[in-house]
Amino acid sequence: MNSPMEDRLRDALVSAGATVEPETLTPLRTPDRHRRFRVDLRLVAVAAAVAGVAMFLMLRPTHHDAPVLAAGMVPVNWSEGEPEISVFLCKPDSPFPACADDVRPDRGAIEQALRARPEVKSVVYEDQQVNYERFRQSQVGRDGKLLQAVTVDDMPDAFRLRMRQGTDWSAAMAAASELDGVSRVINQVCAAKRAELFEIIKEKIFGPDDEVCMTP
């Protein structure tokens, strides 16, 4: 049986007029030790692509066997002058390996480390509410079903980085991903290029070339 959030995302996909039939998307399962948390990653990838957003996913345990999928969405409508790199922080009960043992982000230490990188021009912190408002803006003029499926609590806190041109962004991303309390690092410029429906499904954010859109 699908969780309420999966049902709402499925409705959002259908309402958005996707060419892929939702019934053809079979749920993917997590490794055995997380077997009780089932998540249809392909459904979310398609729904995210249709909505024009990149996805940041986490599994949120519940008191029941039915899984709950929390999808913190970040816009990929990147334009010149906007922060190029997003550094997402761990949330309670995050399934990402970097967030094991319920690690709590030290925001000050993370910001200091990011500012110390020679590739980084500026750093801005955005909390859950700011990211939710960003997501809401990305949904203006759309069906609204996806917006109804996502709440403020589903959003991660993040640092947005402006990068210096001519520097090695991948080195900065790798260093950021190794900081305690960091769950994912996304190159928004790269992600924006690959936000087309079938590219997200096929490549899962990673493209066939050497450019890395997301770490780890």
mmCIF file with all atom_site columns, C-alpha atoms in Angstrom:
data_model
loop_
_atom_site.group_PDB
_atom_site.id
_atom_site.type_symbol
_atom_site.label_atom_id
_atom_site.label_alt_id
_atom_site.label_comp_id
_atom_site.label_asym_id
_atom_site.label_entity_id
_atom_site.label_seq_id
_atom_site.pdbx_PDB_ins_code
_atom_site.Cartn_x
_atom_site.Cartn_y
_atom_site.Cartn_z
_atom_site.occupancy
_atom_site.B_iso_or_equiv
_atom_site.pdbx_formal_charge
_atom_site.auth_seq_id
_atom_site.auth_comp_id
_atom_site.auth_asym_id
_atom_site.auth_atom_id
_atom_site.pdbx_PDB_model_num
ATOM 1   C CA . MET A 1 1   ? 0.000  0.000  0.000   1.00 0.00 ? 1   MET A CA 1
ATOM 2   C CA . ASN A 1 2   ? 1.317  3.432  -0.886  1.00 0.00 ? 2   ASN A CA 1
ATOM 3   C CA . SER A 1 3   ? 1.904  6.086  1.755   1.00 0.00 ? 3   SER A CA 1
ATOM 4   C CA . PRO A 1 4   ? -0.267 9.240  1.599   1.00 0.00 ? 4   PRO A CA 1
ATOM 5   C CA . MET A 1 5   ? 2.713  11.214 0.323   1.00 0.00 ? 5   MET A CA 1
ATOM 6   C CA . GLU A 1 6   ? 3.392  8.715  -2.451  1.00 0.00 ? 6   GLU A CA 1
ATOM 7   C CA . ASP A 1 7   ? -0.266 8.949  -3.448  1.00 0.00 ? 7   ASP A CA 1
ATOM 8   C CA . ARG A 1 8   ? -0.111 12.750 -3.532  1.00 0.00 ? 8   ARG A CA 1
ATOM 9   C CA . LEU A 1 9   ? 3.068  12.672 -5.617  1.00 0.00 ? 9   LEU A CA 1
ATOM 10  C CA . ARG A 1 10  ? 1.445  10.174 -7.984  1.00 0.00 ? 10  ARG A CA 1
ATOM 11  C CA . ASP A 1 11  ? -1.549 12.509 -8.346  1.00 0.00 ? 11  ASP A CA 1
ATOM 12  C CA . ALA A 1 12  ? 0.804  15.414 -8.988  1.00 0.00 ? 12  ALA A CA 1
ATOM 13  C CA . LEU A 1 13  ? 2.542  13.434 -11.726 1.00 0.00 ? 13  LEU A CA 1
ATOM 14  C CA . VAL A 1 14  ? -0.732 12.580 -13.447 1.00 0.00 ? 14  VAL A CA 1
ATOM 15  C CA . SER A 1 15  ? -2.030 16.143 -13.173 1.00 0.00 ? 15  SER A CA 1
ATOM 16  C CA . ALA A 1 16  ? 1.215  17.466 -14.652 1.00 0.00 ? 16  ALA A CA 1
ATOM 17  C CA . GLY A 1 17  ? 0.552  15.442 -17.777 1.00 0.00 ? 17  GLY A CA 1
ATOM 18  C CA . ALA A 1 18  ? 3.686  13.308 -17.751 1.00 0.00 ? 18  ALA A CA 1
ATOM 19  C CA . THR A 1 19  ? 4.065  10.917 -20.669 1.00 0.00 ? 19  THR A CA 1
ATOM 20  C CA . VAL A 1 20  ? 5.250  8.113  -18.373 1.00 0.00 ? 20  VAL A CA 1
ATOM 21  C CA . GLU A 1 21  ? 2.349  6.141  -16.918 1.00 0.00 ? 21  GLU A CA 1
ATOM 22  C CA . PRO A 1 22  ? 2.569  6.094  -13.083 1.00 0.00 ? 22  PRO A CA 1
ATOM 23  C CA . GLU A 1 23  ? 1.427  2.460  -13.051 1.00 0.00 ? 23  GLU A CA 1
ATOM 24  C CA . THR A 1 24  ? 4.627  1.443  -14.846 1.00 0.00 ? 24  THR A CA 1
ATOM 25  C CA . LEU A 1 25  ? 6.823  2.810  -12.068 1.00 0.00 ? 25  LEU A CA 1
ATOM 26  C CA . THR A 1 26  ? 7.507  -0.026 -9.649  1.00 0.00 ? 26  THR A CA 1
ATOM 27  C CA . PRO A 1 27  ? 8.756  0.921  -6.182  1.00 0.00 ? 27  PRO A CA 1
ATOM 28  C CA . LEU A 1 28  ? 12.457 0.641  -5.456  1.00 0.00 ? 28  LEU A CA 1
ATOM 29  C CA . ARG A 1 29  ? 13.567 -0.784 -2.137  1.00 0.00 ? 29  ARG A CA 1
ATOM 30  C CA . THR A 1 30  ? 16.285 0.281  0.235   1.00 0.00 ? 30  THR A CA 1
ATOM 31  C CA . PRO A 1 31  ? 18.965 -2.202 1.451   1.00 0.00 ? 31  PRO A CA 1
ATOM 32  C CA . ASP A 1 32  ? 17.870 -5.033 3.774   1.00 0.00 ? 32  ASP A CA 1
ATOM 33  C CA . ARG A 1 33  ? 18.561 -3.201 7.004   1.00 0.00 ? 33  ARG A CA 1
ATOM 34  C CA . HIS A 1 34  ? 16.146 -0.492 5.853   1.00 0.00 ? 34  HIS A CA 1
ATOM 35  C CA . ARG A 1 35  ? 13.708 -2.899 4.180   1.00 0.00 ? 35  ARG A CA 1
ATOM 36  C CA . ARG A 1 36  ? 10.690 -1.544 6.034   1.00 0.00 ? 36  ARG A CA 1
ATOM 37  C CA . PHE A 1 37  ? 11.153 1.817  4.305   1.00 0.00 ? 37  PHE A CA 1
ATOM 38  C CA . ARG A 1 38  ? 9.979  1.463  0.700   1.00 0.00 ? 38  ARG A CA 1
ATOM 39  C CA . VAL A 1 39  ? 10.370 4.437  -1.586  1.00 0.00 ? 39  VAL A CA 1
ATOM 40  C CA . ASP A 1 40  ? 9.421  4.891  -5.208  1.00 0.00 ? 40  ASP A CA 1
ATOM 41  C CA . LEU A 1 41  ? 12.431 6.949  -6.269  1.00 0.00 ? 41  LEU A CA 1
ATOM 42  C CA . ARG A 1 42  ? 11.514 6.853  -9.933  1.00 0.00 ? 42  ARG A CA 1
ATOM 43  C CA . LEU A 1 43  ? 8.077  8.265  -9.250  1.00 0.00 ? 43  LEU A CA 1
ATOM 44  C CA . VAL A 1 44  ? 9.607  11.152 -7.316  1.00 0.00 ? 44  VAL A CA 1
ATOM 45  C CA . ALA A 1 45  ? 12.239 11.718 -10.010 1.00 0.00 ? 45  ALA A CA 1
ATOM 46  C CA . VAL A 1 46  ? 9.544  12.008 -12.652 1.00 0.00 ? 46  VAL A CA 1
ATOM 47  C CA . ALA A 1 47  ? 7.337  14.225 -10.503 1.00 0.00 ? 47  ALA A CA 1
ATOM 48  C CA . ALA A 1 48  ? 10.311 16.439 -9.713  1.00 0.00 ? 48  ALA A CA 1
ATOM 49  C CA . ALA A 1 49  ? 11.272 16.692 -13.367 1.00 0.00 ? 49  ALA A CA 1
ATOM 50  C CA . VAL A 1 50  ? 7.739  17.574 -14.414 1.00 0.00 ? 50  VAL A CA 1
ATOM 51  C CA . ALA A 1 51  ? 7.650  20.247 -11.732 1.00 0.00 ? 51  ALA A CA 1
ATOM 52  C CA . GLY A 1 52  ? 10.978 21.687 -12.903 1.00 0.00 ? 52  GLY A CA 1
ATOM 53  C CA . VAL A 1 53  ? 12.859 21.077 -9.679  1.00 0.00 ? 53  VAL A CA 1
ATOM 54  C CA . ALA A 1 54  ? 15.825 19.035 -8.583  1.00 0.00 ? 54  ALA A CA 1
ATOM 55  C CA . MET A 1 55  ? 15.265 16.650 -5.727  1.00 0.00 ? 55  MET A CA 1
ATOM 56  C CA . PHE A 1 56  ? 16.786 16.207 -2.309  1.00 0.00 ? 56  PHE A CA 1
ATOM 57  C CA . LEU A 1 57  ? 15.427 13.033 -0.748  1.00 0.00 ? 57  LEU A CA 1
ATOM 58  C CA . MET A 1 58  ? 15.325 11.616 2.731   1.00 0.00 ? 58  MET A CA 1
ATOM 59  C CA . LEU A 1 59  ? 13.434 8.739  4.317   1.00 0.00 ? 59  LEU A CA 1
ATOM 60  C CA . ARG A 1 60  ? 11.568 9.605  7.488   1.00 0.00 ? 60  ARG A CA 1
ATOM 61  C CA . PRO A 1 61  ? 10.850 6.619  9.787   1.00 0.00 ? 61  PRO A CA 1
ATOM 62  C CA . THR A 1 62  ? 7.324  6.329  11.175  1.00 0.00 ? 62  THR A CA 1
ATOM 63  C CA . HIS A 1 63  ? 5.612  4.273  13.867  1.00 0.00 ? 63  HIS A CA 1
ATOM 64  C CA . HIS A 1 64  ? 4.152  2.060  11.146  1.00 0.00 ? 64  HIS A CA 1
ATOM 65  C CA . ASP A 1 65  ? 5.605  -0.182 8.469   1.00 0.00 ? 65  ASP A CA 1
ATOM 66  C CA . ALA A 1 66  ? 4.326  2.112  5.739   1.00 0.00 ? 66  ALA A CA 1
ATOM 67  C CA . PRO A 1 67  ? 7.106  4.386  4.481   1.00 0.00 ? 67  PRO A CA 1
ATOM 68  C CA . VAL A 1 68  ? 6.984  8.145  4.416   1.00 0.00 ? 68  VAL A CA 1
ATOM 69  C CA . LEU A 1 69  ? 8.962  9.923  1.741   1.00 0.00 ? 69  LEU A CA 1
ATOM 70  C CA . ALA A 1 70  ? 10.135 13.426 2.522   1.00 0.00 ? 70  ALA A CA 1
ATOM 71  C CA . ALA A 1 71  ? 11.180 15.322 -0.582  1.00 0.00 ? 71  ALA A CA 1
ATOM 72  C CA . GLY A 1 72  ? 12.913 18.623 -0.051  1.00 0.00 ? 72  GLY A CA 1
ATOM 73  C CA . MET A 1 73  ? 12.788 20.293 -3.437  1.00 0.00 ? 73  MET A CA 1
ATOM 74  C CA . VAL A 1 74  ? 15.239 22.902 -4.676  1.00 0.00 ? 74  VAL A CA 1
ATOM 75  C CA . PRO A 1 75  ? 14.663 24.863 -7.897  1.00 0.00 ? 75  PRO A CA 1
ATOM 76  C CA . VAL A 1 76  ? 16.959 24.208 -10.826 1.00 0.00 ? 76  VAL A CA 1
ATOM 77  C CA . ASN A 1 77  ? 15.889 27.301 -12.723 1.00 0.00 ? 77  ASN A CA 1
ATOM 78  C CA . TRP A 1 78  ? 19.388 28.638 -12.253 1.00 0.00 ? 78  TRP A CA 1
ATOM 79  C CA . SER A 1 79  ? 20.379 31.942 -13.837 1.00 0.00 ? 79  SER A CA 1
ATOM 80  C CA . GLU A 1 80  ? 23.574 33.975 -14.033 1.00 0.00 ? 80  GLU A CA 1
ATOM 81  C CA . GLY A 1 81  ? 24.489 35.618 -10.739 1.00 0.00 ? 81  GLY A CA 1
ATOM 82  C CA . GLU A 1 82  ? 22.751 33.101 -8.478  1.00 0.00 ? 82  GLU A CA 1
ATOM 83  C CA . PRO A 1 83  ? 24.666 30.774 -6.109  1.00 0.00 ? 83  PRO A CA 1
ATOM 84  C CA . GLU A 1 84  ? 26.117 27.878 -8.059  1.00 0.00 ? 84  GLU A CA 1
ATOM 85  C CA . ILE A 1 85  ? 26.616 25.300 -5.286  1.00 0.00 ? 85  ILE A CA 1
ATOM 86  C CA . SER A 1 86  ? 24.135 24.138 -2.626  1.00 0.00 ? 86  SER A CA 1
ATOM 87  C CA . VAL A 1 87  ? 25.418 22.414 0.525   1.00 0.00 ? 87  VAL A CA 1
ATOM 88  C CA . PHE A 1 88  ? 22.591 20.603 2.328   1.00 0.00 ? 88  PHE A CA 1
ATOM 89  C CA . LEU A 1 89  ? 22.785 19.812 6.040   1.00 0.00 ? 89  LEU A CA 1
ATOM 90  C CA . CYS A 1 90  ? 21.770 16.620 7.809   1.00 0.00 ? 90  CYS A CA 1
ATOM 91  C CA . LYS A 1 91  ? 18.323 16.298 9.353   1.00 0.00 ? 91  LYS A CA 1
ATOM 92  C CA . PRO A 1 92  ? 17.186 14.017 12.204  1.00 0.00 ? 92  PRO A CA 1
ATOM 93  C CA . ASP A 1 93  ? 16.736 10.400 11.081  1.00 0.00 ? 93  ASP A CA 1
ATOM 94  C CA . SER A 1 94  ? 18.415 11.060 7.739   1.00 0.00 ? 94  SER A CA 1
ATOM 95  C CA . PRO A 1 95  ? 19.296 7.818  5.888   1.00 0.00 ? 95  PRO A CA 1
ATOM 96  C CA . PHE A 1 96  ? 22.348 9.268  4.139   1.00 0.00 ? 96  PHE A CA 1
ATOM 97  C CA . PRO A 1 97  ? 25.616 7.588  5.223   1.00 0.00 ? 97  PRO A CA 1
ATOM 98  C CA . ALA A 1 98  ? 27.144 10.989 5.969   1.00 0.00 ? 98  ALA A CA 1
ATOM 99  C CA . CYS A 1 99  ? 24.395 11.558 8.545   1.00 0.00 ? 99  CYS A CA 1
ATOM 100 C CA . ALA A 1 100 ? 24.841 8.252  10.377  1.00 0.00 ? 100 ALA A CA 1
ATOM 101 C CA . ASP A 1 101 ? 24.461 8.144  14.160  1.00 0.00 ? 101 ASP A CA 1
ATOM 102 C CA . ASP A 1 102 ? 22.079 11.115 13.974  1.00 0.00 ? 102 ASP A CA 1
ATOM 103 C CA . VAL A 1 103 ? 24.953 13.561 13.496  1.00 0.00 ? 103 VAL A CA 1
ATOM 104 C CA . ARG A 1 104 ? 23.966 17.165 14.261  1.00 0.00 ? 104 ARG A CA 1
ATOM 105 C CA . PRO A 1 105 ? 25.433 19.824 11.978  1.00 0.00 ? 105 PRO A CA 1
ATOM 106 C CA . ASP A 1 106 ? 27.715 22.416 13.554  1.00 0.00 ? 106 ASP A CA 1
ATOM 107 C CA . ARG A 1 107 ? 26.536 25.309 11.404  1.00 0.00 ? 107 ARG A CA 1
ATOM 108 C CA . GLY A 1 108 ? 29.307 27.655 12.497  1.00 0.00 ? 108 GLY A CA 1
ATOM 109 C CA . ALA A 1 109 ? 32.080 25.157 11.805  1.00 0.00 ? 109 ALA A CA 1
ATOM 110 C CA . ILE A 1 110 ? 30.622 24.252 8.420   1.00 0.00 ? 110 ILE A CA 1
ATOM 111 C CA . GLU A 1 111 ? 30.279 27.885 7.386   1.00 0.00 ? 111 GLU A CA 1
ATOM 112 C CA . GLN A 1 112 ? 33.839 28.646 8.503   1.00 0.00 ? 112 GLN A CA 1
ATOM 113 C CA . ALA A 1 113 ? 35.199 25.721 6.488   1.00 0.00 ? 113 ALA A CA 1
ATOM 114 C CA . LEU A 1 114 ? 33.242 26.754 3.395   1.00 0.00 ? 114 LEU A CA 1
ATOM 115 C CA . ARG A 1 115 ? 34.419 30.367 3.594   1.00 0.00 ? 115 ARG A CA 1
ATOM 116 C CA . ALA A 1 116 ? 38.020 29.173 3.881   1.00 0.00 ? 116 ALA A CA 1
ATOM 117 C CA . ARG A 1 117 ? 37.901 27.463 0.492   1.00 0.00 ? 117 ARG A CA 1
ATOM 118 C CA . PRO A 1 118 ? 39.749 29.454 -2.214  1.00 0.00 ? 118 PRO A CA 1
ATOM 119 C CA . GLU A 1 119 ? 37.136 28.450 -4.804  1.00 0.00 ? 119 GLU A CA 1
ATOM 120 C CA . VAL A 1 120 ? 34.305 30.058 -2.806  1.00 0.00 ? 120 VAL A CA 1
ATOM 121 C CA . LYS A 1 121 ? 33.445 33.718 -3.365  1.00 0.00 ? 121 LYS A CA 1
ATOM 122 C CA . SER A 1 122 ? 30.544 34.056 -0.909  1.00 0.00 ? 122 SER A CA 1
ATOM 123 C CA . VAL A 1 123 ? 28.418 31.947 1.449   1.00 0.00 ? 123 VAL A CA 1
ATOM 124 C CA . VAL A 1 124 ? 24.753 32.448 2.394   1.00 0.00 ? 124 VAL A CA 1
ATOM 125 C CA . TYR A 1 125 ? 22.827 30.349 4.924   1.00 0.00 ? 125 TYR A CA 1
ATOM 126 C CA . GLU A 1 126 ? 19.200 29.403 4.210   1.00 0.00 ? 126 GLU A CA 1
ATOM 127 C CA . ASP A 1 127 ? 16.990 27.660 6.776   1.00 0.00 ? 127 ASP A CA 1
ATOM 128 C CA . GLN A 1 128 ? 14.043 25.329 6.173   1.00 0.00 ? 128 GLN A CA 1
ATOM 129 C CA . GLN A 1 129 ? 11.547 28.173 5.891   1.00 0.00 ? 129 GLN A CA 1
ATOM 130 C CA . VAL A 1 130 ? 13.612 30.008 3.271   1.00 0.00 ? 130 VAL A CA 1
ATOM 131 C CA . ASN A 1 131 ? 14.023 26.825 1.241   1.00 0.00 ? 131 ASN A CA 1
ATOM 132 C CA . TYR A 1 132 ? 10.310 26.106 1.502   1.00 0.00 ? 132 TYR A CA 1
ATOM 133 C CA . GLU A 1 133 ? 9.482  29.582 0.204   1.00 0.00 ? 133 GLU A CA 1
ATOM 134 C CA . ARG A 1 134 ? 11.961 28.987 -2.625  1.00 0.00 ? 134 ARG A CA 1
ATOM 135 C CA . PHE A 1 135 ? 10.133 25.755 -3.420  1.00 0.00 ? 135 PHE A CA 1
ATOM 136 C CA . ARG A 1 136 ? 6.746  27.505 -3.270  1.00 0.00 ? 136 ARG A CA 1
ATOM 137 C CA . GLN A 1 137 ? 7.960  30.090 -5.774  1.00 0.00 ? 137 GLN A CA 1
ATOM 138 C CA . SER A 1 138 ? 9.051  27.298 -8.104  1.00 0.00 ? 138 SER A CA 1
ATOM 139 C CA . GLN A 1 139 ? 5.460  26.017 -8.078  1.00 0.00 ? 139 GLN A CA 1
ATOM 140 C CA . VAL A 1 140 ? 3.746  29.282 -9.045  1.00 0.00 ? 140 VAL A CA 1
ATOM 141 C CA . GLY A 1 141 ? 1.449  28.660 -12.002 1.00 0.00 ? 141 GLY A CA 1
ATOM 142 C CA . ARG A 1 142 ? 1.654  24.898 -11.663 1.00 0.00 ? 142 ARG A CA 1
ATOM 143 C CA . ASP A 1 143 ? -1.016 22.396 -10.676 1.00 0.00 ? 143 ASP A CA 1
ATOM 144 C CA . GLY A 1 144 ? -0.370 22.680 -6.938  1.00 0.00 ? 144 GLY A CA 1
ATOM 145 C CA . LYS A 1 145 ? -0.602 18.988 -6.069  1.00 0.00 ? 145 LYS A CA 1
ATOM 146 C CA . LEU A 1 146 ? 3.144  18.692 -5.529  1.00 0.00 ? 146 LEU A CA 1
ATOM 147 C CA . LEU A 1 147 ? 3.101  21.759 -3.286  1.00 0.00 ? 147 LEU A CA 1
ATOM 148 C CA . GLN A 1 148 ? 0.425  20.132 -1.142  1.00 0.00 ? 148 GLN A CA 1
ATOM 149 C CA . ALA A 1 149 ? 2.612  17.038 -0.722  1.00 0.00 ? 149 ALA A CA 1
ATOM 150 C CA . VAL A 1 150 ? 5.626  18.888 0.707   1.00 0.00 ? 150 VAL A CA 1
ATOM 151 C CA . THR A 1 151 ? 5.861  20.729 4.047   1.00 0.00 ? 151 THR A CA 1
ATOM 152 C CA . VAL A 1 152 ? 8.398  23.032 5.698   1.00 0.00 ? 152 VAL A CA 1
ATOM 153 C CA . ASP A 1 153 ? 9.673  20.137 7.826   1.00 0.00 ? 153 ASP A CA 1
ATOM 154 C CA . ASP A 1 154 ? 10.565 18.213 4.663   1.00 0.00 ? 154 ASP A CA 1
ATOM 155 C CA . MET A 1 155 ? 13.083 20.879 3.715   1.00 0.00 ? 155 MET A CA 1
ATOM 156 C CA . PRO A 1 156 ? 16.778 20.754 4.641   1.00 0.00 ? 156 PRO A CA 1
ATOM 157 C CA . ASP A 1 157 ? 18.822 23.705 5.838   1.00 0.00 ? 157 ASP A CA 1
ATOM 158 C CA . ALA A 1 158 ? 21.475 24.694 3.309   1.00 0.00 ? 158 ALA A CA 1
ATOM 159 C CA . PHE A 1 159 ? 24.396 26.936 2.475   1.00 0.00 ? 159 PHE A CA 1
ATOM 160 C CA . ARG A 1 160 ? 24.375 28.541 -0.970  1.00 0.00 ? 160 ARG A CA 1
ATOM 161 C CA . LEU A 1 161 ? 27.813 29.216 -2.440  1.00 0.00 ? 161 LEU A CA 1
ATOM 162 C CA . ARG A 1 162 ? 28.868 31.700 -5.077  1.00 0.00 ? 162 ARG A CA 1
ATOM 163 C CA . MET A 1 163 ? 31.951 30.288 -6.762  1.00 0.00 ? 163 MET A CA 1
ATOM 164 C CA . ARG A 1 164 ? 35.006 31.929 -8.298  1.00 0.00 ? 164 ARG A CA 1
ATOM 165 C CA . GLN A 1 165 ? 35.283 31.392 -12.035 1.00 0.00 ? 165 GLN A CA 1
ATOM 166 C CA . GLY A 1 166 ? 38.312 29.461 -13.239 1.00 0.00 ? 166 GLY A CA 1
ATOM 167 C CA . THR A 1 167 ? 38.617 27.406 -10.041 1.00 0.00 ? 167 THR A CA 1
ATOM 168 C CA . ASP A 1 168 ? 38.069 23.706 -9.416  1.00 0.00 ? 168 ASP A CA 1
ATOM 169 C CA . TRP A 1 169 ? 34.486 23.521 -8.173  1.00 0.00 ? 169 TRP A CA 1
ATOM 170 C CA . SER A 1 170 ? 34.644 19.729 -7.861  1.00 0.00 ? 170 SER A CA 1
ATOM 171 C CA . ALA A 1 171 ? 37.416 20.051 -5.268  1.00 0.00 ? 171 ALA A CA 1
ATOM 172 C CA . ALA A 1 172 ? 35.283 22.419 -3.205  1.00 0.00 ? 172 ALA A CA 1
ATOM 173 C CA . MET A 1 173 ? 32.293 20.087 -3.510  1.00 0.00 ? 173 MET A CA 1
ATOM 174 C CA . ALA A 1 174 ? 34.339 17.083 -2.398  1.00 0.00 ? 174 ALA A CA 1
ATOM 175 C CA . ALA A 1 175 ? 35.715 18.996 0.593   1.00 0.00 ? 175 ALA A CA 1
ATOM 176 C CA . ALA A 1 176 ? 32.242 20.205 1.576   1.00 0.00 ? 176 ALA A CA 1
ATOM 177 C CA . SER A 1 177 ? 30.773 16.709 1.356   1.00 0.00 ? 177 SER A CA 1
ATOM 178 C CA . GLU A 1 178 ? 33.364 15.472 3.869   1.00 0.00 ? 178 GLU A CA 1
ATOM 179 C CA . LEU A 1 179 ? 32.337 17.988 6.545   1.00 0.00 ? 179 LEU A CA 1
ATOM 180 C CA . ASP A 1 180 ? 30.469 16.524 9.516   1.00 0.00 ? 180 ASP A CA 1
ATOM 181 C CA . GLY A 1 181 ? 26.771 17.302 9.241   1.00 0.00 ? 181 GLY A CA 1
ATOM 182 C CA . VAL A 1 182 ? 26.679 17.698 5.449   1.00 0.00 ? 182 VAL A CA 1
ATOM 183 C CA . SER A 1 183 ? 24.360 15.273 3.667   1.00 0.00 ? 183 SER A CA 1
ATOM 184 C CA . ARG A 1 184 ? 24.570 16.324 0.007   1.00 0.00 ? 184 ARG A CA 1
ATOM 185 C CA . VAL A 1 185 ? 26.329 18.903 -2.159  1.00 0.00 ? 185 VAL A CA 1
ATOM 186 C CA . ILE A 1 186 ? 24.734 19.903 -5.470  1.00 0.00 ? 186 ILE A CA 1
ATOM 187 C CA . ASN A 1 187 ? 26.132 21.893 -8.380  1.00 0.00 ? 187 ASN A CA 1
ATOM 188 C CA . GLN A 1 188 ? 23.025 23.875 -9.384  1.00 0.00 ? 188 GLN A CA 1
ATOM 189 C CA . VAL A 1 189 ? 24.485 24.869 -12.750 1.00 0.00 ? 189 VAL A CA 1
ATOM 190 C CA . CYS A 1 190 ? 25.179 21.254 -13.652 1.00 0.00 ? 190 CYS A CA 1
ATOM 191 C CA . ALA A 1 191 ? 21.808 20.093 -12.289 1.00 0.00 ? 191 ALA A CA 1
ATOM 192 C CA . ALA A 1 192 ? 19.967 22.736 -14.293 1.00 0.00 ? 192 ALA A CA 1
ATOM 193 C CA . LYS A 1 193 ? 21.514 21.393 -17.489 1.00 0.00 ? 193 LYS A CA 1
ATOM 194 C CA . ARG A 1 194 ? 20.322 17.900 -16.660 1.00 0.00 ? 194 ARG A CA 1
ATOM 195 C CA . ALA A 1 195 ? 16.860 18.640 -15.351 1.00 0.00 ? 195 ALA A CA 1
ATOM 196 C CA . GLU A 1 196 ? 15.071 17.152 -18.354 1.00 0.00 ? 196 GLU A CA 1
ATOM 197 C CA . LEU A 1 197 ? 12.712 14.308 -17.536 1.00 0.00 ? 197 LEU A CA 1
ATOM 198 C CA . PHE A 1 198 ? 14.568 11.363 -19.014 1.00 0.00 ? 198 PHE A CA 1
ATOM 199 C CA . GLU A 1 199 ? 18.011 12.633 -18.026 1.00 0.00 ? 199 GLU A CA 1
ATOM 200 C CA . ILE A 1 200 ? 17.006 12.602 -14.357 1.00 0.00 ? 200 ILE A CA 1
ATOM 201 C CA . ILE A 1 201 ? 15.542 9.124  -14.615 1.00 0.00 ? 201 ILE A CA 1
ATOM 202 C CA . LYS A 1 202 ? 18.455 7.714  -16.606 1.00 0.00 ? 202 LYS A CA 1
ATOM 203 C CA . GLU A 1 203 ? 21.411 9.423  -15.031 1.00 0.00 ? 203 GLU A CA 1
ATOM 204 C CA . LYS A 1 204 ? 20.015 10.093 -11.515 1.00 0.00 ? 204 LYS A CA 1
ATOM 205 C CA . ILE A 1 205 ? 21.572 13.551 -11.500 1.00 0.00 ? 205 ILE A CA 1
ATOM 206 C CA . PHE A 1 206 ? 25.009 12.210 -12.626 1.00 0.00 ? 206 PHE A CA 1
ATOM 207 C CA . GLY A 1 207 ? 25.699 12.792 -16.294 1.00 0.00 ? 207 GLY A CA 1
ATOM 208 C CA . PRO A 1 208 ? 27.729 10.637 -18.674 1.00 0.00 ? 208 PRO A CA 1
ATOM 209 C CA . ASP A 1 209 ? 30.601 13.126 -18.743 1.00 0.00 ? 209 ASP A CA 1
ATOM 210 C CA . ASP A 1 210 ? 33.160 13.941 -16.036 1.00 0.00 ? 210 ASP A CA 1
ATOM 211 C CA . GLU A 1 211 ? 31.193 16.808 -14.496 1.00 0.00 ? 211 GLU A CA 1
ATOM 212 C CA . VAL A 1 212 ? 29.738 15.898 -11.105 1.00 0.00 ? 212 VAL A CA 1
ATOM 213 C CA . CYS A 1 213 ? 26.369 17.408 -10.208 1.00 0.00 ? 213 CYS A CA 1
ATOM 214 C CA . MET A 1 214 ? 26.082 15.928 -6.729  1.00 0.00 ? 214 MET A CA 1
ATOM 215 C CA . THR A 1 215 ? 28.309 14.524 -3.973  1.00 0.00 ? 215 THR A CA 1
ATOM 216 C CA . PRO A 1 216 ? 28.795 12.211 -2.247  1.00 0.00 ? 216 PRO A CA 1
#
